[in-house]
mmCIF file of C-alpha atoms and ligand atoms in Angstrom:
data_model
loop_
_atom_site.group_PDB
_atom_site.id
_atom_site.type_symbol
_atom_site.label_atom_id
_atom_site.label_comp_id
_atom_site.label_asym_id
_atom_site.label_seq_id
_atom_site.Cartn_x
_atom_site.Cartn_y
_atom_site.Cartn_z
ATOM 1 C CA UNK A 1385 107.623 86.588 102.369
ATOM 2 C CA UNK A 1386 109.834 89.525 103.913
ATOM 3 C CA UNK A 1387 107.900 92.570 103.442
ATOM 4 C CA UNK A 1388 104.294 90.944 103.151
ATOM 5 C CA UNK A 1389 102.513 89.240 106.277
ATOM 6 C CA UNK A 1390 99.495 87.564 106.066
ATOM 7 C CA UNK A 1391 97.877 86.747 109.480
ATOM 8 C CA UNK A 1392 94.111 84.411 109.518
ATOM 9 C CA UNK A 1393 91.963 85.523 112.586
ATOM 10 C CA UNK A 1394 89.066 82.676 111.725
ATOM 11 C CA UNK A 1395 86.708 83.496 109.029
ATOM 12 C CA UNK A 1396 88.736 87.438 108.607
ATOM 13 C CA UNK A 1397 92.724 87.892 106.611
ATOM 14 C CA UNK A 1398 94.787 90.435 107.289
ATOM 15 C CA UNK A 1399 97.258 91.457 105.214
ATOM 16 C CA UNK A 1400 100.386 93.709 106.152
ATOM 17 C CA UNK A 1401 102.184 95.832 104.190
ATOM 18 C CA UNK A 1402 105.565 95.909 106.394
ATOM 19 C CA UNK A 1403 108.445 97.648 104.961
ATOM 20 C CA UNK A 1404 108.235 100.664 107.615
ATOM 21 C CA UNK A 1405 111.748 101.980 106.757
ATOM 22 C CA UNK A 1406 110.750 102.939 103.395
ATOM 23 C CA UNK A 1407 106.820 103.963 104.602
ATOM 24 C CA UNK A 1408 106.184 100.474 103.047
ATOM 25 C CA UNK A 1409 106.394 101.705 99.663
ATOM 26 C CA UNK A 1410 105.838 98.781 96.453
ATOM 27 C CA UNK A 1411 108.685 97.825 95.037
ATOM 28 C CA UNK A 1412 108.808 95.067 92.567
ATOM 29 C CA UNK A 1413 109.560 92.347 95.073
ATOM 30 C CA UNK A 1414 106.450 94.147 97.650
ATOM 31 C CA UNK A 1415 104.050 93.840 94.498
ATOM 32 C CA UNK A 1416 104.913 89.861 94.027
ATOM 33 C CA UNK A 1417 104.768 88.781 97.362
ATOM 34 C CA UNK A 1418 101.824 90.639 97.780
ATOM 35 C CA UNK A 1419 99.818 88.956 94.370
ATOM 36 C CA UNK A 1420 101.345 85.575 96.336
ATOM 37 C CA UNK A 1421 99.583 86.595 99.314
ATOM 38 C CA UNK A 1422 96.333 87.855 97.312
ATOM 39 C CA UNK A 1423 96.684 84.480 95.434
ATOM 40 C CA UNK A 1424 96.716 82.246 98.873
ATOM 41 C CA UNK A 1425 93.355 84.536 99.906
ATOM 42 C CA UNK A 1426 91.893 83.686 96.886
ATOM 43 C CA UNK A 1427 92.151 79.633 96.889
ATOM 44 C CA UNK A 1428 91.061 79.478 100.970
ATOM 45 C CA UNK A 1429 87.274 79.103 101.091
ATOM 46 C CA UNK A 1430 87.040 79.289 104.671
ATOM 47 C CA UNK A 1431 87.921 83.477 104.149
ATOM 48 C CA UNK A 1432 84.609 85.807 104.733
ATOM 49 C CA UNK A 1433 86.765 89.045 104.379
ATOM 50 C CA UNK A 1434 90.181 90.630 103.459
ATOM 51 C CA UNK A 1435 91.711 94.115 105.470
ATOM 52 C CA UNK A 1436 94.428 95.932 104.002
ATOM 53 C CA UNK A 1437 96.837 98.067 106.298
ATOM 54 C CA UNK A 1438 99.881 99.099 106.788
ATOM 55 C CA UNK A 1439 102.891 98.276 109.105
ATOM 56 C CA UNK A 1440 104.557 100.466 111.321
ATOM 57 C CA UNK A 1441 103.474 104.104 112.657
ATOM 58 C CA UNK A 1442 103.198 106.299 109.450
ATOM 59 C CA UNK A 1443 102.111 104.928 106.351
ATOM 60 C CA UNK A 1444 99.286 102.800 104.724
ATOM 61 C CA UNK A 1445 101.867 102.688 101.608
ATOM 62 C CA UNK A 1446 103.398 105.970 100.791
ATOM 63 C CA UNK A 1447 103.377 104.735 96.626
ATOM 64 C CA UNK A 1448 105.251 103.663 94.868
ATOM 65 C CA UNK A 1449 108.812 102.733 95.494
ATOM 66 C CA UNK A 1450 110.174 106.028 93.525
ATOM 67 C CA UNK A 1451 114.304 104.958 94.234
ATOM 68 C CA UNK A 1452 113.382 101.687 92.193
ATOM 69 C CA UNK A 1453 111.556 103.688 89.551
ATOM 70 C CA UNK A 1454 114.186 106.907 88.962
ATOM 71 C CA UNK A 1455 116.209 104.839 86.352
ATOM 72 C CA UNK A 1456 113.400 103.114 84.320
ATOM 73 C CA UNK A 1457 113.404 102.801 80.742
ATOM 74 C CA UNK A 1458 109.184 103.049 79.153
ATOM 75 C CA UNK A 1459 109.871 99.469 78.479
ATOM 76 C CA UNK A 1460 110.440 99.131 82.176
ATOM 77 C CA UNK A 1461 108.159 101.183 83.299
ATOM 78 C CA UNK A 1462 105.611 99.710 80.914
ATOM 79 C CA UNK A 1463 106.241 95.842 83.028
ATOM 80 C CA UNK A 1464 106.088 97.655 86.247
ATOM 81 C CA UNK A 1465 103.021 99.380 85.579
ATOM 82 C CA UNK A 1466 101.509 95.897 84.384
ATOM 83 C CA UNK A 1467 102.727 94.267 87.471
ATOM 84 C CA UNK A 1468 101.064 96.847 89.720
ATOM 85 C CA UNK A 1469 97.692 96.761 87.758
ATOM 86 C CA UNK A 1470 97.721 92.951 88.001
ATOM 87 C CA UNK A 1471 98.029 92.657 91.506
ATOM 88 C CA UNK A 1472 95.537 95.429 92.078
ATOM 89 C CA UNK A 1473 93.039 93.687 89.569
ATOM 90 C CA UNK A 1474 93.757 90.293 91.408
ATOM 91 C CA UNK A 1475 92.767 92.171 94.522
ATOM 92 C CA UNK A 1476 89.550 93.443 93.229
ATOM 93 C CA UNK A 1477 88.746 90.258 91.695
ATOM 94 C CA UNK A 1478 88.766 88.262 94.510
ATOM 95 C CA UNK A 1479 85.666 86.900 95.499
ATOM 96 C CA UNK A 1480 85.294 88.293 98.864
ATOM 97 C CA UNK A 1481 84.664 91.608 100.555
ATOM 98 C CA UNK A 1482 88.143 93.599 100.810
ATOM 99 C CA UNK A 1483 88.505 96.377 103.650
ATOM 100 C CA UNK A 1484 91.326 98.928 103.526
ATOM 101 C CA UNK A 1485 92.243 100.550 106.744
ATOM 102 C CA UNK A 1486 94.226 103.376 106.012
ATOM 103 C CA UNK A 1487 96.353 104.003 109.021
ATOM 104 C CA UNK A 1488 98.858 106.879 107.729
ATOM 105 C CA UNK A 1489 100.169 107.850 104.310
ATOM 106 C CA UNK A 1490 98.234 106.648 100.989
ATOM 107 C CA UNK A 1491 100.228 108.497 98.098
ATOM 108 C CA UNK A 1492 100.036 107.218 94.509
ATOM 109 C CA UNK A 1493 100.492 103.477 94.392
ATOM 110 C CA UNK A 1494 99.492 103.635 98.227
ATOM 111 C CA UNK A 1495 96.584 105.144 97.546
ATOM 112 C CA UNK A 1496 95.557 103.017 94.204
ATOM 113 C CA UNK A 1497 96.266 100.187 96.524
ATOM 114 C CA UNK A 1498 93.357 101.556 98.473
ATOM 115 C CA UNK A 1499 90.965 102.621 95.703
ATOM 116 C CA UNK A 1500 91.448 98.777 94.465
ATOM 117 C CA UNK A 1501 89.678 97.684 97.818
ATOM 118 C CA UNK A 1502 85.665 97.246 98.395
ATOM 119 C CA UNK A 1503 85.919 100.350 100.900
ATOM 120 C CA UNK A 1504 88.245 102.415 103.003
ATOM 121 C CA UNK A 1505 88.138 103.491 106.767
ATOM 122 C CA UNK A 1506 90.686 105.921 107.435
ATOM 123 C CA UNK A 1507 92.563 106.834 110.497
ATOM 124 C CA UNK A 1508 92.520 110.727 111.813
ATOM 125 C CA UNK A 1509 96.261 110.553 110.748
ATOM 126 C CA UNK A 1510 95.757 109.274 107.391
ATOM 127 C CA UNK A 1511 96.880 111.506 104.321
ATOM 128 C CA UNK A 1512 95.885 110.600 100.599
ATOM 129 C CA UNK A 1513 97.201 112.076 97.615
ATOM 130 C CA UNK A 1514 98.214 110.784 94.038
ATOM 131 C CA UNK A 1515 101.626 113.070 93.988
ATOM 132 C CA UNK A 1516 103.204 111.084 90.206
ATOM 133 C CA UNK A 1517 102.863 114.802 88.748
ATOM 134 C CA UNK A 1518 105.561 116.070 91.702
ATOM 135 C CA UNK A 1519 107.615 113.704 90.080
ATOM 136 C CA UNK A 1520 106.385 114.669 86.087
ATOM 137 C CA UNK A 1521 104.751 111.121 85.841
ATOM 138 C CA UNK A 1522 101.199 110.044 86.324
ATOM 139 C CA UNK A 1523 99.362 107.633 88.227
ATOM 140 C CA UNK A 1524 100.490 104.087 87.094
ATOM 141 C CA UNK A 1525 98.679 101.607 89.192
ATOM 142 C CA UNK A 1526 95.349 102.453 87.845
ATOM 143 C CA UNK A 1527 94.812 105.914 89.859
ATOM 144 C CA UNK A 1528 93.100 107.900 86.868
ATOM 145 C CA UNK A 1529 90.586 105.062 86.458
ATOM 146 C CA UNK A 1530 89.250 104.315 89.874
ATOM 147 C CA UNK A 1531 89.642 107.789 91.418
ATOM 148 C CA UNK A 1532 87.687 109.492 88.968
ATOM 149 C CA UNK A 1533 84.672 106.231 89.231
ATOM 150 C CA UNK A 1534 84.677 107.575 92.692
ATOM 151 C CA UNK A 1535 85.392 111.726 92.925
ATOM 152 C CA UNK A 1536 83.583 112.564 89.854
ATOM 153 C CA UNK A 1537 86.227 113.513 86.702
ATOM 154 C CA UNK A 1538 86.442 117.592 87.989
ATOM 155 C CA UNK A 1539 87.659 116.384 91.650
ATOM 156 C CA UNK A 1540 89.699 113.442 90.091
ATOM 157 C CA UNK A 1541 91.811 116.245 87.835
ATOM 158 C CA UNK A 1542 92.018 118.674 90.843
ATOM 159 C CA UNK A 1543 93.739 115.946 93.195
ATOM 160 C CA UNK A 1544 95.973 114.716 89.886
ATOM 161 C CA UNK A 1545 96.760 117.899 88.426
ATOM 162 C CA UNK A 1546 98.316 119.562 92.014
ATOM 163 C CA UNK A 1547 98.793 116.234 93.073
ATOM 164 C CA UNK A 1548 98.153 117.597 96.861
ATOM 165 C CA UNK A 1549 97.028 115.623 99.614
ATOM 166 C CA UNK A 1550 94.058 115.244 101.667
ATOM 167 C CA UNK A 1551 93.610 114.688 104.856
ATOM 168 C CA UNK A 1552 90.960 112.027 106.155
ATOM 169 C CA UNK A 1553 88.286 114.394 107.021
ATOM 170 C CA UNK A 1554 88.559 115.553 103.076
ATOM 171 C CA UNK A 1555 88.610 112.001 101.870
ATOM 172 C CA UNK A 1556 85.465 110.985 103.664
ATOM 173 C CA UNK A 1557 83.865 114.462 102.273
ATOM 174 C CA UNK A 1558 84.865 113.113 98.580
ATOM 175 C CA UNK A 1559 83.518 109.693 99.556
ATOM 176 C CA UNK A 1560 87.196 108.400 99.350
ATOM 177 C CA UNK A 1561 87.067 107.193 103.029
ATOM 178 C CA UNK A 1562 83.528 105.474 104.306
ATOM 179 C CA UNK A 1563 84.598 106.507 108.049
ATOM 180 C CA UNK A 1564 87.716 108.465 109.979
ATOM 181 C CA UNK A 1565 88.609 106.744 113.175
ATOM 182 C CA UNK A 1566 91.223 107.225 115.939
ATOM 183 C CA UNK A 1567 94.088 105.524 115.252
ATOM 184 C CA UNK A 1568 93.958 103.049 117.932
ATOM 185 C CA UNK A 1569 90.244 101.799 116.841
ATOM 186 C CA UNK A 1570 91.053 102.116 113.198
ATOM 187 C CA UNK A 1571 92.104 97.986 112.707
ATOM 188 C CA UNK A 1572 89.699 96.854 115.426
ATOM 189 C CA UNK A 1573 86.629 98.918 113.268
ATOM 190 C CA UNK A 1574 87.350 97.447 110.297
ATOM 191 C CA UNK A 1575 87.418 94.097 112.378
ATOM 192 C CA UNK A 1576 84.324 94.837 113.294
ATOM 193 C CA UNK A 1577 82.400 95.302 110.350
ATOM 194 C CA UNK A 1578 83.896 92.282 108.343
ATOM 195 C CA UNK A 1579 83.076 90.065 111.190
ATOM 196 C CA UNK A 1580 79.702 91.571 110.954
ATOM 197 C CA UNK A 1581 80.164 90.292 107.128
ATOM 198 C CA UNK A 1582 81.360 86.929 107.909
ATOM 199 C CA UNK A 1583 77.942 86.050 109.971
ATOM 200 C CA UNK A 1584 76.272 87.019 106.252
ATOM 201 C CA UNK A 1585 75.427 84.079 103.774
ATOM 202 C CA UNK A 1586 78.740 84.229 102.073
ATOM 203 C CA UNK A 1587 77.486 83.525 98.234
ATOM 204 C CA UNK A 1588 75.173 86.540 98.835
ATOM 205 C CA UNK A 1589 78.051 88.442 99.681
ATOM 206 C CA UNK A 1590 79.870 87.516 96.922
ATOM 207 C CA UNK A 1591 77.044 87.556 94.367
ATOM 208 C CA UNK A 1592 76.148 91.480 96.077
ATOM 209 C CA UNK A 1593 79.892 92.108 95.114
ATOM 210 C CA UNK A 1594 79.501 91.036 91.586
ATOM 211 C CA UNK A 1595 76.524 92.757 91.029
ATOM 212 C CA UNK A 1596 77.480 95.995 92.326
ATOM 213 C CA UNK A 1597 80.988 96.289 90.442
ATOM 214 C CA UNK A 1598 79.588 94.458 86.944
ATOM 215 C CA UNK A 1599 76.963 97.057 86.714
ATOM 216 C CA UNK A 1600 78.961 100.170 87.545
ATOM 217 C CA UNK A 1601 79.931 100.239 84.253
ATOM 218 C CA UNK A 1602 77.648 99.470 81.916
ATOM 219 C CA UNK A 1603 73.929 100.824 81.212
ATOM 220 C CA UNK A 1604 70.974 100.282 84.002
ATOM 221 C CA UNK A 1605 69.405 97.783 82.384
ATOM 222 C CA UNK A 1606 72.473 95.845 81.892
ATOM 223 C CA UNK A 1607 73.350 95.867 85.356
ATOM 224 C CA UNK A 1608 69.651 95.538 86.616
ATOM 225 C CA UNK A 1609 69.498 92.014 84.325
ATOM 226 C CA UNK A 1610 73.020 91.273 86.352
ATOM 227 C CA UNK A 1611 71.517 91.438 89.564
ATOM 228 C CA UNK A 1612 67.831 89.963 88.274
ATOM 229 C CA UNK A 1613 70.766 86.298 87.774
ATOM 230 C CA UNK A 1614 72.185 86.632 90.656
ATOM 231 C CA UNK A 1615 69.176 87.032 92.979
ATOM 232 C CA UNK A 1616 67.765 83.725 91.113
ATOM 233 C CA UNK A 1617 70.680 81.855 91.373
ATOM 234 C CA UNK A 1618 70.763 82.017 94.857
ATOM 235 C CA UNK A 1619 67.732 79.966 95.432
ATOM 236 C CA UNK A 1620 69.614 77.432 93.959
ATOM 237 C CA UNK A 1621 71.751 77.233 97.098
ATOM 238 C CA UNK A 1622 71.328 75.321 100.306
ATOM 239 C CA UNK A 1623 72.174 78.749 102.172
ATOM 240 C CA UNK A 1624 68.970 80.507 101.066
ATOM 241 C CA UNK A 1625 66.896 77.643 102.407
ATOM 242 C CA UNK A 1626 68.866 77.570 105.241
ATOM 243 C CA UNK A 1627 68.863 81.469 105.972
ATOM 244 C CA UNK A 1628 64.880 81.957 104.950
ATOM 245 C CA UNK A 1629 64.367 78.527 107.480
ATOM 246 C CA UNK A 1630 66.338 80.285 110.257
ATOM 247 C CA UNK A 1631 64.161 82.766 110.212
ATOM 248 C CA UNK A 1632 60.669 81.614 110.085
ATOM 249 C CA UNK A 1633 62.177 78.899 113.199
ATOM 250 C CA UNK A 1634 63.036 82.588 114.831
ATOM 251 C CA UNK A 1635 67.189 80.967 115.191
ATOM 252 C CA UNK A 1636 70.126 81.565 114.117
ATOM 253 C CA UNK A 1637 71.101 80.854 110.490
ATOM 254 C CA UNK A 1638 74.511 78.429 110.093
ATOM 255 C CA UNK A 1639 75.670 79.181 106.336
ATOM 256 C CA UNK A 1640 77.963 76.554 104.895
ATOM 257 C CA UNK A 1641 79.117 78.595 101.498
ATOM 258 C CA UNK A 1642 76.982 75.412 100.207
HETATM 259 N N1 CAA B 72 109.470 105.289 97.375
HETATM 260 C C1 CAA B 72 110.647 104.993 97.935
HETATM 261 N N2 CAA B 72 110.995 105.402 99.172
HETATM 262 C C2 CAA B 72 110.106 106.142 99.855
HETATM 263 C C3 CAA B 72 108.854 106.490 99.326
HETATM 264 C C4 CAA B 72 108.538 106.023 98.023
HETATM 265 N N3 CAA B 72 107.340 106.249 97.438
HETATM 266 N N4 CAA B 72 108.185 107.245 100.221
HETATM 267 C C5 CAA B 72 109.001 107.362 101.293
HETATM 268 N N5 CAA B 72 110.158 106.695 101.073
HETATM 269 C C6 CAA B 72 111.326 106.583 101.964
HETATM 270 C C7 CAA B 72 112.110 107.875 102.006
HETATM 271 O O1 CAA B 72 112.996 107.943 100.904
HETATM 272 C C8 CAA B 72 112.828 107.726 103.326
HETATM 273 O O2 CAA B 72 113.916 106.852 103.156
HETATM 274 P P1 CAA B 72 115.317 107.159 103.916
HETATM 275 O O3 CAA B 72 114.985 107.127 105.386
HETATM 276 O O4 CAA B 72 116.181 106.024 103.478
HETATM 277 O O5 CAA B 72 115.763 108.516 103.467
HETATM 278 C C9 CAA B 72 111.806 107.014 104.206
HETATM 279 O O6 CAA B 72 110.874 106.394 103.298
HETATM 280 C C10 CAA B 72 111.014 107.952 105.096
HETATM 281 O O7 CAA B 72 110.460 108.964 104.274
HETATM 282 P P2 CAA B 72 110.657 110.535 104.552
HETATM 283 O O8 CAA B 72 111.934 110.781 105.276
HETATM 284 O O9 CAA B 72 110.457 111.241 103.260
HETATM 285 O O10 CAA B 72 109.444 110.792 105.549
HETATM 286 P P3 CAA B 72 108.682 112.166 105.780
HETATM 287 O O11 CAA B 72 107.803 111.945 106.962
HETATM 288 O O12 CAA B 72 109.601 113.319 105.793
HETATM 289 O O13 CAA B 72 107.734 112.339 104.476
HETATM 290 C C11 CAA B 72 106.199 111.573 102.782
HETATM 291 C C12 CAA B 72 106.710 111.417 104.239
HETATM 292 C C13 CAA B 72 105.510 112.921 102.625
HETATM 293 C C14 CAA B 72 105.206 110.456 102.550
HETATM 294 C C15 CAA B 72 107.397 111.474 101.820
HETATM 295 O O14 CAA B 72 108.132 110.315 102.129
HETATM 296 C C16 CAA B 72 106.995 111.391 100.374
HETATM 297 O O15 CAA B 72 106.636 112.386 99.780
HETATM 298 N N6 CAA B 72 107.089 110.175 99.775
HETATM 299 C C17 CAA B 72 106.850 109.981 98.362
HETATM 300 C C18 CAA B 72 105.375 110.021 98.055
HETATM 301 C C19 CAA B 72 105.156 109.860 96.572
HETATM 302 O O16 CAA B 72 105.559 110.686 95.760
HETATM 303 N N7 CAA B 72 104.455 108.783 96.175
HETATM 304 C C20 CAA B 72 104.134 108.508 94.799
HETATM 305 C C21 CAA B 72 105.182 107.655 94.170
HETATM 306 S S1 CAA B 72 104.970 107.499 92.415
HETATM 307 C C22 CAA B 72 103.830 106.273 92.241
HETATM 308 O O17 CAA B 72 103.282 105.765 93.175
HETATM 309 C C23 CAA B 72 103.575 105.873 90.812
HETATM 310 C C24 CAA B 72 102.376 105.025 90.624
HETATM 311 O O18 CAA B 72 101.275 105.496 90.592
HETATM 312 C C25 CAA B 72 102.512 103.601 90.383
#
């Protein structure tokens, strides 16, 4: 892969997007190497969490790649958007917790990239914006969805409709960005806190996951009898006994995903 890298610390990925040069903007060939890469996370059960940055000085990914888009035909555009909102679905689908640390720009795709992740810490030089209207399009990677299941509709249309950006301190205020960080502690925070996630029983995680984002949309009771499953189903694993033993022996619980 040239522009993706995908580095295994243990039990934690991390995946790079590094095309600096053009503030690592997603061009068709970024989009399939990363699904490849979101595809090798997704078959490795020895993965307790995914982070999300990007490469070089300025940019998370600053959209995008607009040079590749200029001279699209819709039936173009229509296969690019579909690429984008795969690979951002296959992201979201993946069974394990996904981090983005936002280390610079997040504009349109960049930022949709983002909002396709569990959570976001951002850097005190991050910027996020969805800027498509600058360019008389609209978010295409799934922006008008996600950001408005997160801002609320009103703040959703403000940020499209001027399509100005924020800086981190405003994204954590909207509840875009869990945290702001200095840049040099931005990567080793969200380290940090999916270690923290790794030690977890990892079919809790996953089941937590599940629950949460299967009853976001749907009515209360729907999403209560989603959770009311999931929190039975676990006593059928060998990692509840083990984690409920651990504690009444007052040790350490060793979770085997089992
Ligand atoms: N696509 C392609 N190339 C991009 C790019 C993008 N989205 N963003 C930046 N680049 C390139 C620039 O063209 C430039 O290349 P050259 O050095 O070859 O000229 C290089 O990256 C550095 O960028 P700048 O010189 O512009 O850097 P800057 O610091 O002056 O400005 C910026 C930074 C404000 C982020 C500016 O680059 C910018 O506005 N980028 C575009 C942001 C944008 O509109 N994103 C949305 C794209 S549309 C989209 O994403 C649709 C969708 O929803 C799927």
């Amino acid at each position: 892969m040239e522009f993706i890298k995908l580095v295994v610390e243990g039990p934690l990925a991390v995946i790079t997007i590094d095309r600096p040069k053009a503030l690592n903007a997603l061009n068709r060939q970024v989009l399939t190497e990363l699904e490849q890469a979101v595809g090798q996370v997704a078959v490795d059960g020895a993965l307790r969490a995914l982070i999300i940055t990007g490469g070089g000085e300025k940019a998370f990914v600053a959209g995008a790649d607009i040079a590749e888009m200029a001279a699209m035909s819709t039936a173009e555009a229509l296969s690019f958007g579909e690429l984008g909102h795969r690979v951002l679905d296959s992201l979201e689908a993946l069974s394990i917790p996904v981090i983005a640390a936002v280390n610079g720009f997040a504009l349109g795709g960049g930022c949709e990239l983002a909002l396709a992740c569990d959570f976001i810490y951002a850097s005190e030089k991050a910027k996020f914006g969805l800027p498509e209207v600058t360019l008389a399009v609209i978010p295409g990677f799934g922006g008008t969805q996600r950001l408005t299941r997160i801002v609320g509709r009103a703040r959703a249309k403000e940020l499209i409709f001027t399509g100005d950006m924020i800086d981190a301190v405003k994204a954590k205020e909207l509840g875009l960005a869990l945290d702001v960080l200095p840049a040099a502690e931005l990567l080793a925070h969200a380290k940090k806190i999916a270690g923290t996630i790794a030690k977890r029983g990892p079919l809790a995680v996953t089941r937590a996951k599940r629950a949460i984002d299967g009853g976001a949309d749907v009515a209360l009771e729907a999403g209560n009898q989603l959770e009311r499953e999931a929190f039975a189903a676990l006593f059928g694993t060998a990692d509840q006994k083990e984690g409920m033993a651990a504690f009444l022996a007052k040790r350490p619980a060793e979770f085997k995903k089992a």
